[in-house]
């Protein structure tokens, strides 16, 4: 009885694809295409890094700070008493979470001579400086 062959007797020749039979999209691109892709990728990565530094870093275009409510209330009280020379300012209440964006305005309420008045506040700069108006 003959022995069973598990593999046919086929010569072992490595398979080499033919470029003529391949479709045009499967053919290798011109050699400079890889370099161009790397250059474009590096330029995009550099632009993203620059945007991140400028947005969140030094100038901070994308960073907004929030004013400390207690500090603003104390500052408004001090301006009303010392700069506007209004006596008997017993309480000042300002809204929380006010953004430090130049031109942004909000109203605080102050108890002056036992009556509540509205005091306008306008943000002057990104670092938190503000202007306190005269009570309305």
PDB file of C-alpha atoms in Angstrom:
ATOM      1  CA  UNK A   1       0.000   0.000   0.000  1.00  0.00           C
ATOM      2  CA  UNK A   2       1.502   3.354  -1.011  1.00  0.00           C
ATOM      3  CA  UNK A   3       2.066   6.057   1.617  1.00  0.00           C
ATOM      4  CA  UNK A   4      -0.291   8.988   1.569  1.00  0.00           C
ATOM      5  CA  UNK A   5       1.333  12.222   0.590  1.00  0.00           C
ATOM      6  CA  UNK A   6       0.192  15.146   2.641  1.00  0.00           C
ATOM      7  CA  UNK A   7       1.528  17.754   0.230  1.00  0.00           C
ATOM      8  CA  UNK A   8       1.723  17.472  -3.519  1.00  0.00           C
ATOM      9  CA  UNK A   9       5.093  17.579  -5.159  1.00  0.00           C
ATOM     10  CA  UNK A  10       5.087  21.203  -6.227  1.00  0.00           C
ATOM     11  CA  UNK A  11       8.307  23.102  -6.469  1.00  0.00           C
ATOM     12  CA  UNK A  12       8.664  25.860  -3.854  1.00  0.00           C
ATOM     13  CA  UNK A  13       8.862  29.099  -5.825  1.00  0.00           C
ATOM     14  CA  UNK A  14       8.128  32.399  -4.098  1.00  0.00           C
ATOM     15  CA  UNK A  15       5.176  34.265  -5.539  1.00  0.00           C
ATOM     16  CA  UNK A  16       6.052  37.558  -7.184  1.00  0.00           C
ATOM     17  CA  UNK A  17       3.235  39.869  -8.185  1.00  0.00           C
ATOM     18  CA  UNK A  18       3.241  41.195 -11.691  1.00  0.00           C
ATOM     19  CA  UNK A  19       3.003  44.961 -12.114  1.00  0.00           C
ATOM     20  CA  UNK A  20       1.399  44.600 -15.546  1.00  0.00           C
ATOM     21  CA  UNK A  21      -1.552  42.709 -14.104  1.00  0.00           C
ATOM     22  CA  UNK A  22      -2.062  45.088 -11.189  1.00  0.00           C
ATOM     23  CA  UNK A  23      -4.597  47.853 -11.333  1.00  0.00           C
ATOM     24  CA  UNK A  24      -3.304  51.429 -11.640  1.00  0.00           C
ATOM     25  CA  UNK A  25      -4.235  52.210  -8.020  1.00  0.00           C
ATOM     26  CA  UNK A  26      -2.187  49.239  -6.751  1.00  0.00           C
ATOM     27  CA  UNK A  27       0.976  50.335  -8.517  1.00  0.00           C
ATOM     28  CA  UNK A  28       3.520  52.204  -6.410  1.00  0.00           C
ATOM     29  CA  UNK A  29       3.235  55.979  -6.633  1.00  0.00           C
ATOM     30  CA  UNK A  30       6.052  58.192  -7.796  1.00  0.00           C
ATOM     31  CA  UNK A  31       8.909  58.213  -5.259  1.00  0.00           C
ATOM     32  CA  UNK A  32       8.448  61.840  -4.197  1.00  0.00           C
ATOM     33  CA  UNK A  33       4.885  61.184  -3.030  1.00  0.00           C
ATOM     34  CA  UNK A  34       6.082  59.755   0.302  1.00  0.00           C
ATOM     35  CA  UNK A  35       8.263  62.787   0.910  1.00  0.00           C
ATOM     36  CA  UNK A  36       5.388  65.130   0.048  1.00  0.00           C
ATOM     37  CA  UNK A  37       3.089  63.324   2.498  1.00  0.00           C
ATOM     38  CA  UNK A  38       5.680  63.669   5.254  1.00  0.00           C
ATOM     39  CA  UNK A  39       6.177  67.360   4.507  1.00  0.00           C
ATOM     40  CA  UNK A  40       2.436  68.033   4.516  1.00  0.00           C
ATOM     41  CA  UNK A  41       2.046  66.081   7.762  1.00  0.00           C
ATOM     42  CA  UNK A  42       4.897  67.993   9.384  1.00  0.00           C
ATOM     43  CA  UNK A  43       3.408  71.328   8.263  1.00  0.00           C
ATOM     44  CA  UNK A  44      -0.013  70.420   9.687  1.00  0.00           C
ATOM     45  CA  UNK A  45       1.547  69.269  12.977  1.00  0.00           C
ATOM     46  CA  UNK A  46       3.552  72.498  13.181  1.00  0.00           C
ATOM     47  CA  UNK A  47       0.455  74.614  12.549  1.00  0.00           C
ATOM     48  CA  UNK A  48      -1.476  72.747  15.254  1.00  0.00           C
ATOM     49  CA  UNK A  49       1.383  73.181  17.721  1.00  0.00           C
ATOM     50  CA  UNK A  50       1.571  76.922  16.974  1.00  0.00           C
ATOM     51  CA  UNK A  51      -2.201  77.282  17.421  1.00  0.00           C
ATOM     52  CA  UNK A  52      -2.027  75.471  20.757  1.00  0.00           C
ATOM     53  CA  UNK A  53       0.817  77.680  22.026  1.00  0.00           C
ATOM     54  CA  UNK A  54      -0.865  80.907  20.920  1.00  0.00           C
ATOM     55  CA  UNK A  55      -4.325  79.833  22.061  1.00  0.00           C
ATOM     56  CA  UNK A  56      -3.509  78.416  25.470  1.00  0.00           C
ATOM     57  CA  UNK A  57      -0.013  79.702  26.143  1.00  0.00           C
ATOM     58  CA  UNK A  58       1.542  83.138  25.967  1.00  0.00           C
ATOM     59  CA  UNK A  59      -1.243  85.440  24.697  1.00  0.00           C
ATOM     60  CA  UNK A  60      -4.009  83.060  25.825  1.00  0.00           C
ATOM     61  CA  UNK A  61      -6.568  83.839  23.117  1.00  0.00           C
ATOM     62  CA  UNK A  62      -8.596  80.754  24.024  1.00  0.00           C
ATOM     63  CA  UNK A  63      -8.343  81.150  27.801  1.00  0.00           C
ATOM     64  CA  UNK A  64     -10.965  83.150  29.658  1.00  0.00           C
ATOM     65  CA  UNK A  65     -10.634  83.874  33.339  1.00  0.00           C
ATOM     66  CA  UNK A  66     -13.489  84.276  35.765  1.00  0.00           C
ATOM     67  CA  UNK A  67     -13.535  87.075  38.312  1.00  0.00           C
ATOM     68  CA  UNK A  68     -13.568  86.222  42.010  1.00  0.00           C
ATOM     69  CA  UNK A  69     -17.012  87.273  43.247  1.00  0.00           C
ATOM     70  CA  UNK A  70     -15.903  88.221  46.774  1.00  0.00           C
ATOM     71  CA  UNK A  71     -12.945  90.254  45.491  1.00  0.00           C
ATOM     72  CA  UNK A  72     -15.182  92.147  43.046  1.00  0.00           C
ATOM     73  CA  UNK A  73     -17.737  92.885  45.776  1.00  0.00           C
ATOM     74  CA  UNK A  74     -14.979  94.207  48.066  1.00  0.00           C
ATOM     75  CA  UNK A  75     -13.494  96.239  45.206  1.00  0.00           C
ATOM     76  CA  UNK A  76     -16.833  97.777  44.257  1.00  0.00           C
ATOM     77  CA  UNK A  77     -17.465  98.700  47.901  1.00  0.00           C
ATOM     78  CA  UNK A  78     -14.010 100.334  48.142  1.00  0.00           C
ATOM     79  CA  UNK A  79     -14.528 102.327  44.930  1.00  0.00           C
ATOM     80  CA  UNK A  80     -17.964 103.507  46.050  1.00  0.00           C
ATOM     81  CA  UNK A  81     -16.665 104.618  49.439  1.00  0.00           C
ATOM     82  CA  UNK A  82     -13.287 106.098  48.497  1.00  0.00           C
ATOM     83  CA  UNK A  83     -13.420 107.152  44.825  1.00  0.00           C
ATOM     84  CA  UNK A  84     -17.107 108.095  44.536  1.00  0.00           C
ATOM     85  CA  UNK A  85     -17.158 109.300  48.186  1.00  0.00           C
ATOM     86  CA  UNK A  86     -20.427 107.631  49.045  1.00  0.00           C
ATOM     87  CA  UNK A  87     -20.788 107.048  52.750  1.00  0.00           C
ATOM     88  CA  UNK A  88     -22.654 104.289  54.499  1.00  0.00           C
ATOM     89  CA  UNK A  89     -22.136 101.527  51.904  1.00  0.00           C
ATOM     90  CA  UNK A  90     -23.122  98.522  53.987  1.00  0.00           C
ATOM     91  CA  UNK A  91     -23.384  95.716  51.450  1.00  0.00           C
ATOM     92  CA  UNK A  92     -22.491  94.935  47.830  1.00  0.00           C
ATOM     93  CA  UNK A  93     -23.739  91.891  45.918  1.00  0.00           C
ATOM     94  CA  UNK A  94     -22.330  91.008  42.488  1.00  0.00           C
ATOM     95  CA  UNK A  95     -23.243  88.054  40.242  1.00  0.00           C
ATOM     96  CA  UNK A  96     -20.870  85.052  40.294  1.00  0.00           C
ATOM     97  CA  UNK A  97     -18.775  83.669  37.425  1.00  0.00           C
ATOM     98  CA  UNK A  98     -18.259  86.896  35.493  1.00  0.00           C
ATOM     99  CA  UNK A  99     -15.801  86.423  32.604  1.00  0.00           C
ATOM    100  CA  UNK A 100     -12.813  88.727  32.338  1.00  0.00           C
ATOM    101  CA  UNK A 101     -13.431  89.823  28.757  1.00  0.00           C
ATOM    102  CA  UNK A 102     -12.842  93.494  27.857  1.00  0.00           C
ATOM    103  CA  UNK A 103     -16.131  95.282  27.241  1.00  0.00           C
ATOM    104  CA  UNK A 104     -18.205  92.763  29.192  1.00  0.00           C
ATOM    105  CA  UNK A 105     -20.490  94.505  31.679  1.00  0.00           C
ATOM    106  CA  UNK A 106     -22.672  93.416  34.571  1.00  0.00           C
ATOM    107  CA  UNK A 107     -24.573  95.029  37.417  1.00  0.00           C
ATOM    108  CA  UNK A 108     -23.945  94.780  41.130  1.00  0.00           C
ATOM    109  CA  UNK A 109     -26.419  95.900  43.763  1.00  0.00           C
ATOM    110  CA  UNK A 110     -25.297  97.939  46.731  1.00  0.00           C
ATOM    111  CA  UNK A 111     -26.986  98.985  49.956  1.00  0.00           C
ATOM    112  CA  UNK A 112     -26.287 102.710  50.297  1.00  0.00           C
ATOM    113  CA  UNK A 113     -28.060 104.715  53.026  1.00  0.00           C
ATOM    114  CA  UNK A 114     -30.511 101.839  53.604  1.00  0.00           C
ATOM    115  CA  UNK A 115     -31.659 101.571  49.988  1.00  0.00           C
ATOM    116  CA  UNK A 116     -30.596  99.155  47.251  1.00  0.00           C
ATOM    117  CA  UNK A 117     -29.084 100.733  44.147  1.00  0.00           C
ATOM    118  CA  UNK A 118     -27.716  99.260  40.923  1.00  0.00           C
ATOM    119  CA  UNK A 119     -24.003  99.785  40.256  1.00  0.00           C
ATOM    120  CA  UNK A 120     -22.750  99.117  36.690  1.00  0.00           C
ATOM    121  CA  UNK A 121     -19.370  97.404  36.292  1.00  0.00           C
ATOM    122  CA  UNK A 122     -17.450  97.194  32.983  1.00  0.00           C
ATOM    123  CA  UNK A 123     -14.434  94.917  32.440  1.00  0.00           C
ATOM    124  CA  UNK A 124     -11.461  96.907  31.125  1.00  0.00           C
ATOM    125  CA  UNK A 125      -8.837  94.210  30.468  1.00  0.00           C
ATOM    126  CA  UNK A 126      -8.270  90.457  30.330  1.00  0.00           C
ATOM    127  CA  UNK A 127      -6.278  90.551  33.560  1.00  0.00           C
ATOM    128  CA  UNK A 128      -9.388  91.501  35.556  1.00  0.00           C
ATOM    129  CA  UNK A 129      -9.301  95.291  35.781  1.00  0.00           C
ATOM    130  CA  UNK A 130     -12.776  96.800  35.831  1.00  0.00           C
ATOM    131  CA  UNK A 131     -14.456 100.198  36.067  1.00  0.00           C
ATOM    132  CA  UNK A 132     -17.165 100.883  38.628  1.00  0.00           C
ATOM    133  CA  UNK A 133     -19.822 103.335  37.484  1.00  0.00           C
ATOM    134  CA  UNK A 134     -21.944 105.669  39.596  1.00  0.00           C
ATOM    135  CA  UNK A 135     -24.998 104.065  41.180  1.00  0.00           C
ATOM    136  CA  UNK A 136     -28.187 104.345  39.150  1.00  0.00           C
TER     137      UNK A 136
END
